[in-house]
Coordinates of C-alpha atoms in Angstrom, one line a residue:
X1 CA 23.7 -14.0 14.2
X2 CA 26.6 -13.5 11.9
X3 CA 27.0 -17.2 10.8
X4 CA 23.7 -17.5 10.1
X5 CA 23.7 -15.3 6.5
X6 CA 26.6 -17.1 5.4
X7 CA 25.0 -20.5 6.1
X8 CA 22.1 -19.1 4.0
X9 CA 24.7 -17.9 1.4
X10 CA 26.0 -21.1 0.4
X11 CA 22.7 -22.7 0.0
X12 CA 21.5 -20.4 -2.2
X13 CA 24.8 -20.6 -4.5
X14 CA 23.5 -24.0 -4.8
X15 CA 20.1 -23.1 -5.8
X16 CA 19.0 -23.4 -9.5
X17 CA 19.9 -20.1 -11.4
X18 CA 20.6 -17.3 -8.6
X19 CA 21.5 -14.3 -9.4
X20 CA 24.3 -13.2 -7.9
X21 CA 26.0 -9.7 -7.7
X22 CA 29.3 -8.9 -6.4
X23 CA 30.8 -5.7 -5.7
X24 CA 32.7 -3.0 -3.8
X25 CA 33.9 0.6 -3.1
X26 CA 36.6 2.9 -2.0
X27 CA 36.1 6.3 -0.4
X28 CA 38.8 8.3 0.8
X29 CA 39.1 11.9 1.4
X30 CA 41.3 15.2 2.5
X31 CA 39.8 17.9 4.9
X32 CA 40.6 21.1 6.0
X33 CA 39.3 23.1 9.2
X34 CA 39.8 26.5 9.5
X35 CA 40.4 26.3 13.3
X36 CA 43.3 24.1 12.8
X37 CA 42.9 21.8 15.8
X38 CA 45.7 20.4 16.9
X39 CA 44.7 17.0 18.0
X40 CA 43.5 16.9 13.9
X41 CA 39.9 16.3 15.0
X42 CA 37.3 17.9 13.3
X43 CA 34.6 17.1 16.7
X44 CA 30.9 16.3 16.2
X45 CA 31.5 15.5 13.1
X46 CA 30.8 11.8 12.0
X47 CA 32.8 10.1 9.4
X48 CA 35.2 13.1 8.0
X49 CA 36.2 13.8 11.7
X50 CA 39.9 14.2 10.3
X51 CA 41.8 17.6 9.4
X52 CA 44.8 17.9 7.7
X53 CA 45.2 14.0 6.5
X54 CA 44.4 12.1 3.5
X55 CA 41.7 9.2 5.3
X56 CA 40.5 6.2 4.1
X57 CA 37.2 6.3 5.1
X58 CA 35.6 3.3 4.0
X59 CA 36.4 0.3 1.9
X60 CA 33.9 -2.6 1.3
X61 CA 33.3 -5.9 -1.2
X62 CA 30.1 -7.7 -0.7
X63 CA 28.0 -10.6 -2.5
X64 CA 24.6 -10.7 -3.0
X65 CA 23.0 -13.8 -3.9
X66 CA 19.5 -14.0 -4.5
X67 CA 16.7 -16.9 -6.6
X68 CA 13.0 -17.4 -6.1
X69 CA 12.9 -18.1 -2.4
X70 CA 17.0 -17.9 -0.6
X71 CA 18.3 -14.4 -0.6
X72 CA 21.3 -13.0 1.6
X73 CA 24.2 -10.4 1.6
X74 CA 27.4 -10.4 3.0
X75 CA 29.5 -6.8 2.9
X76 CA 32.9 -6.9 4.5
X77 CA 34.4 -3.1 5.6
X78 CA 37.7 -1.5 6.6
X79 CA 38.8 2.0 7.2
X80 CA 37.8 4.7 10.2
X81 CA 34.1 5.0 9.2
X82 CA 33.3 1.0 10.9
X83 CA 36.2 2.0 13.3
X84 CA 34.2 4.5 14.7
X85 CA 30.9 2.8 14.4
X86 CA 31.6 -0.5 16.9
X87 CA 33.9 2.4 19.1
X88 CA 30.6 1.7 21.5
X89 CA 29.7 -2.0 20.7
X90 CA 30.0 -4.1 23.9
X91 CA 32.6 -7.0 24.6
X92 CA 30.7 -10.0 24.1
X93 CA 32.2 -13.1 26.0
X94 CA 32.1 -16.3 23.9
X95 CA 32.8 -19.6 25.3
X96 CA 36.9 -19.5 24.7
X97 CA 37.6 -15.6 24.2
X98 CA 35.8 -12.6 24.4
X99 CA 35.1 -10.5 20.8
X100 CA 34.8 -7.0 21.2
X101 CA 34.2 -3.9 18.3
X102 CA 37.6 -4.8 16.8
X103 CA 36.5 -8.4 15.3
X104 CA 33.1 -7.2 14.9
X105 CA 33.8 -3.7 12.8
X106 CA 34.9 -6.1 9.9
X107 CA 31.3 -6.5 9.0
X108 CA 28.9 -4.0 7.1
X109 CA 25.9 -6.5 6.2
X110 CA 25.5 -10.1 7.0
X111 CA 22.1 -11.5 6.5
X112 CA 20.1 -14.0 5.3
X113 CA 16.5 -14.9 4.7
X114 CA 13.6 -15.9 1.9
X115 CA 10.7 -14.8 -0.1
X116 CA 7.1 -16.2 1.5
X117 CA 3.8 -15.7 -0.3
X118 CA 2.9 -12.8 -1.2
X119 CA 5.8 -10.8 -1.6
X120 CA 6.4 -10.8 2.4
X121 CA 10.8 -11.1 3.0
X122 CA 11.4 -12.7 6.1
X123 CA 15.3 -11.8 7.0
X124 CA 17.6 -12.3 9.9
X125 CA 20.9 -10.9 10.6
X126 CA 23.1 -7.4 10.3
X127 CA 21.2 -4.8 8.4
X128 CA 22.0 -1.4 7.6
X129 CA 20.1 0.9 9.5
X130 CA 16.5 2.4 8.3
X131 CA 16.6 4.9 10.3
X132 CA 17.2 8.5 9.0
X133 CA 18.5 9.7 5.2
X134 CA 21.6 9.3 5.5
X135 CA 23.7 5.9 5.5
X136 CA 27.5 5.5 5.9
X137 CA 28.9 5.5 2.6
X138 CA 29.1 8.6 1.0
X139 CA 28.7 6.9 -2.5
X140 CA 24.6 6.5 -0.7
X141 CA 24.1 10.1 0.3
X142 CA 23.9 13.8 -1.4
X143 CA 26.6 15.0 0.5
X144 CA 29.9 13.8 1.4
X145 CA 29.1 15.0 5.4
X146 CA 26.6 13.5 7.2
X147 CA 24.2 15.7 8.5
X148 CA 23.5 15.9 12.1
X149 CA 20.3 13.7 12.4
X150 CA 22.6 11.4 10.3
X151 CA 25.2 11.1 13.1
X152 CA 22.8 10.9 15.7
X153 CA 20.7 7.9 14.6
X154 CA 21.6 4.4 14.5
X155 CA 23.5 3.0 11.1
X156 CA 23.4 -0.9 11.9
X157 CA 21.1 -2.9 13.7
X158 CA 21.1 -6.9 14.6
X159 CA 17.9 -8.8 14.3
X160 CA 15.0 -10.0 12.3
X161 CA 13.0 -8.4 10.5
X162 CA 9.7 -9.1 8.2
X163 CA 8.4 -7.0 5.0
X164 CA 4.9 -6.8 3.3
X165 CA 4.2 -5.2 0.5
X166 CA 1.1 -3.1 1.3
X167 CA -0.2 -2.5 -2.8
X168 CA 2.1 -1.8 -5.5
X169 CA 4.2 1.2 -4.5
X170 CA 4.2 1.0 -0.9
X171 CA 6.2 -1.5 2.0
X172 CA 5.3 -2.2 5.7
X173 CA 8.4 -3.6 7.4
X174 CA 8.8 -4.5 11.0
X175 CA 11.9 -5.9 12.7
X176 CA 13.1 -7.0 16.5
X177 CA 16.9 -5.7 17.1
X178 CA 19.4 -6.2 19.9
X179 CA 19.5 -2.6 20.0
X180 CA 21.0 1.0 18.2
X181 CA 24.5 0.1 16.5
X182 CA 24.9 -3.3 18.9
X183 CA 25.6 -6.9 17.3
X184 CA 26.2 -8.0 21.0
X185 CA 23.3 -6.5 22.9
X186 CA 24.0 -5.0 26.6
X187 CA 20.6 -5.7 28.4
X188 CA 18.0 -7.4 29.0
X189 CA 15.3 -5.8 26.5
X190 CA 14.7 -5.8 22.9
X191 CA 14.4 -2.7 20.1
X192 CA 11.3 -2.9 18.1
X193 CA 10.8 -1.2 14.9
X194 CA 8.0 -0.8 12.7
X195 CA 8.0 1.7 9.3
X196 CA 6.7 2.4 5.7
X197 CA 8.0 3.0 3.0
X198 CA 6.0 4.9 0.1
X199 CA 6.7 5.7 -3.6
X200 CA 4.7 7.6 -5.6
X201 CA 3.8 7.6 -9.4
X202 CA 5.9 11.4 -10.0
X203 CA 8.9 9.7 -8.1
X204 CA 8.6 11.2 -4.5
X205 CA 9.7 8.8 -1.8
X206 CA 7.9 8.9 1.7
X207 CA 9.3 7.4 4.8
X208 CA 7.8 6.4 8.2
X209 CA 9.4 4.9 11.3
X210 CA 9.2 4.6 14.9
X211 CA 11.9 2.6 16.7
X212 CA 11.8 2.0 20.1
X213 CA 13.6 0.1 22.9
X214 CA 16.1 -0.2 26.1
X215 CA 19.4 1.5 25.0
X216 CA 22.7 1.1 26.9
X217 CA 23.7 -1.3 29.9
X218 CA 21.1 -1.7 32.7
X219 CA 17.4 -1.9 33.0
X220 CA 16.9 1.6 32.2
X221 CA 13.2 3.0 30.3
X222 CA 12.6 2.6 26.7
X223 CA 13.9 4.9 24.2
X224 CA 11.0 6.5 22.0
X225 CA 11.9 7.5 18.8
X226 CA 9.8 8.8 15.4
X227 CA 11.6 9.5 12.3
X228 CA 10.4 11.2 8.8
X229 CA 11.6 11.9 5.7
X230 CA 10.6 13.0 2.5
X231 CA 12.1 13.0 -1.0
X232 CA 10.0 15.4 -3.1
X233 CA 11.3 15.8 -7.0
X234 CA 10.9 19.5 -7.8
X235 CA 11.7 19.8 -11.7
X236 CA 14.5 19.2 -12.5
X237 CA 16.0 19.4 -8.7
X238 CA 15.2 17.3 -5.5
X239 CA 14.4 17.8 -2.0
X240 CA 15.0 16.7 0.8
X241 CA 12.2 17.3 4.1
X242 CA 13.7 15.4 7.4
X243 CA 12.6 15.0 11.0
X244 CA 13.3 13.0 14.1
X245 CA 12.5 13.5 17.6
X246 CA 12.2 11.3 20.6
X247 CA 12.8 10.7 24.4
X248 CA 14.6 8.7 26.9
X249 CA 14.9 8.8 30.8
X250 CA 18.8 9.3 30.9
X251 CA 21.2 8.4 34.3
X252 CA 20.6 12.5 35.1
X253 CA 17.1 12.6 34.3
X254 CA 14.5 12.7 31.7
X255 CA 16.1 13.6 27.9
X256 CA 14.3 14.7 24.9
X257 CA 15.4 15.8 21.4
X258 CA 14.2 16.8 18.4
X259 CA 16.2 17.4 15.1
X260 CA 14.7 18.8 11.3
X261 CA 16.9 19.0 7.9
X262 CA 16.2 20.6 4.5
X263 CA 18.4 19.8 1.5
X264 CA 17.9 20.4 -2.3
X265 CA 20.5 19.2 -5.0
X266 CA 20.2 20.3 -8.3
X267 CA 21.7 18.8 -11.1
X268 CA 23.6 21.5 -13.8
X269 CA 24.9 19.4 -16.6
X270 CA 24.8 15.2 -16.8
X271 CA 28.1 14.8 -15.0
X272 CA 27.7 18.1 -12.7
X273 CA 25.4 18.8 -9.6
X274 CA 25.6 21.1 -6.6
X275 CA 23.5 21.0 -3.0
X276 CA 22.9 22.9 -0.4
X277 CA 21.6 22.0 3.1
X278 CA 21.0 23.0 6.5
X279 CA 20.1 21.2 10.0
X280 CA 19.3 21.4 13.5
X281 CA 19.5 19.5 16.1
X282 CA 17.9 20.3 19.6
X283 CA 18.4 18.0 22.7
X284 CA 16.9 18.8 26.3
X285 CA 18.3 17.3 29.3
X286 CA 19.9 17.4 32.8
X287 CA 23.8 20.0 32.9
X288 CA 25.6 17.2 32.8
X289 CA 27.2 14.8 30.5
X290 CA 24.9 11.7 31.8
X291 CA 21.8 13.4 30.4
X292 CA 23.0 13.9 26.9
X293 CA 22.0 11.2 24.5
X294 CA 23.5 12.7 21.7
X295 CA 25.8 15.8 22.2
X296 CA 27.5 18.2 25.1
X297 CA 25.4 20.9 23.9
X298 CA 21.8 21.1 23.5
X299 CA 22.1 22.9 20.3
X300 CA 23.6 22.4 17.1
X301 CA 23.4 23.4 13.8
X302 CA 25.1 22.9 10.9
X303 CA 25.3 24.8 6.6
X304 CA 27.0 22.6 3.7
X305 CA 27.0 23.6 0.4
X306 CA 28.8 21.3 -2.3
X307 CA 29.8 20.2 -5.7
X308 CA 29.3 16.6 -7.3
X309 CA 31.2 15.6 -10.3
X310 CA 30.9 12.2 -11.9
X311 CA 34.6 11.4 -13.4
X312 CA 32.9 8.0 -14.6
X313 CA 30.3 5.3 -14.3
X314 CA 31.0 4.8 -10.8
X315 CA 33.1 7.2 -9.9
X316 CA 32.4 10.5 -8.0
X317 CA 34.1 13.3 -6.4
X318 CA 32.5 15.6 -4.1
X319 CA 34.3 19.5 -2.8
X320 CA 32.6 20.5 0.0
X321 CA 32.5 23.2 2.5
X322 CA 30.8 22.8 6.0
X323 CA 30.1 25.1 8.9
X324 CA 29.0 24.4 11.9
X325 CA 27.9 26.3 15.5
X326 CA 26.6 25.3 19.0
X327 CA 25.8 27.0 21.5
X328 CA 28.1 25.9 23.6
X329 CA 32.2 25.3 23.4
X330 CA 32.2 21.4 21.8
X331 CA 34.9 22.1 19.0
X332 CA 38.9 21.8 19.4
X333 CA 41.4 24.6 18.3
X334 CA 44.5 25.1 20.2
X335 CA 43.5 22.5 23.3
X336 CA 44.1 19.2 21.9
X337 CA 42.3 17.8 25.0
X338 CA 39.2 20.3 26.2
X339 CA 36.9 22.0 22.8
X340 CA 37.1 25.8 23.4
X341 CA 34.7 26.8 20.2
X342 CA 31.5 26.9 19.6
X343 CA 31.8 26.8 15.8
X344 CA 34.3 25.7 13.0
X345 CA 34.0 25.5 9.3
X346 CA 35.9 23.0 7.1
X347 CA 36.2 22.6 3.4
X348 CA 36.4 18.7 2.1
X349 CA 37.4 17.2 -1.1
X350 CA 36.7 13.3 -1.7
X351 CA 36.3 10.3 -3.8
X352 CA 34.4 7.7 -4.2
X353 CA 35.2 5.1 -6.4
X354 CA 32.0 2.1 -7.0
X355 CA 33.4 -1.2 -8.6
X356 CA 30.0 -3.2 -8.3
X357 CA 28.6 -2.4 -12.1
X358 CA 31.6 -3.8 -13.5
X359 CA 31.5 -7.0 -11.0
X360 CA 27.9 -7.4 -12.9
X361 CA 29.2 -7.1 -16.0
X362 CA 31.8 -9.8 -15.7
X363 CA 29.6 -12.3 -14.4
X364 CA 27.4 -11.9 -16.6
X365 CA 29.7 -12.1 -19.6
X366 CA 32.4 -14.1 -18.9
X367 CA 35.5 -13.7 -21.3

């Protein structure tokens, strides 16, 4: 699947006046949680999982080539954000060596594909995720944490997929993947997906998906799940109205969960912004740790309020503070080994640095 795109990629540099874009971007931040755990992990957490030390988070260049017809990416990554992403992907054995989520964490998008009649895409490959809001680079989202729905759901997924344009502000896309955050898939099924996308004239964004399939090793039932979202401009301020819920039939039993968010960001001068935003995130299923699908607690909940500035085209910074509670002891403190709190707040200050304007700018103008 990987090869593929970059097959595609050179056959569009060939093709007669492609556009291409090139790019990149650098995130890094420094966190501090009040409980000062002393394993440094800030649990449940996502991508700024780390207290008390200066992270590289994420780090990625990518090319884009696109003309009439060919089209592709390719986006290579480094840091912990793709180091905890393939954590979970399976070892795939090739014919001389097996590759496992060390090889495969290198890549961030690979994909290629072409432009039928009509408008409809037709594109195979590593996407990023449609699933919720949120995506993994902070640069993407309105905060620099994810929010809980943002950890739960999937943020790659392997595949092809096909896009219509239904009219002039609205998309029907449907894909078949290997599975949730898999490039090597673990069973014997499939995940389908089918959502819409929806824009209207004022600028609101609707979005809605339902993505189901086996998950995990085994022949084990499908798992159902619906996610929503809307982007609603209110004056001058935006907000955010998010939803997901779905089921699965886990090792222990049955498991169903069911997750909302609501975020606004207001902007307060042209370079200066602030947000605020609150989740939940419910999960029923048997005591013990087989029956979670997401969490060892069947409640969480999480406050963030922040601060955006934009230093320069490109460049952001982003103080944040976080708390978070469950109803049950999943944070560290003192135990580096076994969580003994059941909340912890942290306060987050990082940068994120985007190169991929200037990229444009000197392809387009060569000196």
């Amino acid at each position: 699947m990987v090869t593929t795109p970059l097959l595609l990629l050179l056959q569009v540099a060939h093709a007669q006046d492609p556009t291409v874009r090139v790019g990149g971007f650098v995130e890094g931040y420094y966190a501090w949680n009040l409980n000062q755990p002393t394993n440094h992990v800030t649990a449940l957490r996502g991508f700024d999982d780390r207290h008390n030390s200066l992270t590289l988070s994420l780090a990625s260049a990518h090319v884009a080539v696109v003309d009439d017809v060919a089209r592709g990416t390719i986006a290579l990554q480094t840091g912990t954000v793709p180091a905890a992403l393939f954590a979970t992907e399976p070892t795939g054995a090739g014919a001389f060596a097996a590759t496992g989520a060390r090889e495969l964490s290198v890549v961030r998008e690979a994909w290629g594909g072409a432009t039928l009649a009509r408008g409809v895409t037709l594109d195979a490959g590593v996407f990023l995720s449609p699933v919720g809001f949120d995506g993994a680079a902070a640069k993407d989202n309105r905060f620099w944490s994810l929010s809980n729905l943002g950890v739960g759901l999937p943020f790659y997924l392997t595949g092809v997929r096909v896009a219509a344009p239904l009219g002039e502000n609205t998309t029907l896309t449907g894909g078949v993947f290997n599975g949730w955050n898999r490039i090597f898939d673990d069973n014997e099924g499939k995940t389908v997906g089918l959502w819409v996308d929806h824009q209207l004239p004022e600028g609101a964004r609707l979005h809605a998906l339902y993505i189901g399939g086996a998950e995990g090793a085994g022949d084990r039932p499908w798992r159902h799940t619906v996610d929503l979202w809307a982007d609603l401009p209110v004056g001058p301020a935006s907000l955010l109205i998010a939803g997901t819920a779905g089921q699965e039939r886990r090792e222990g039993g049955p498991a169903r969960f069911a997750a909302a968010q609501l975020a606004v960001n207001v902007p307060v001068t042209e370079s200066w912004g602030l947000g605020a935003r609150g989740d939940v995130f419910y999960e029923v299923g048997s005591d013990d740790a087989l029956g979670a699908i997401f969490w060892p607690t069947s409640l969480l909940g999480e406050v963030t309020v922040g601060a955006t500035h934009q230093l320069a085209p490109g460049v952001i910074v982003r103080l944040e503070a976080r708390h978070d509670r469950a109803v049950d002891p999943v944070f560290f403190a003192d135990d580096p080994v076994s969580p003994t709190e059941t909340q912890q707040t942290t306060f987050t200050l990082g940068l994120s640095s985007s190169f991929e304007a200037i990229a444009r700018q000197a392809l387009a103008e060569p000196q």
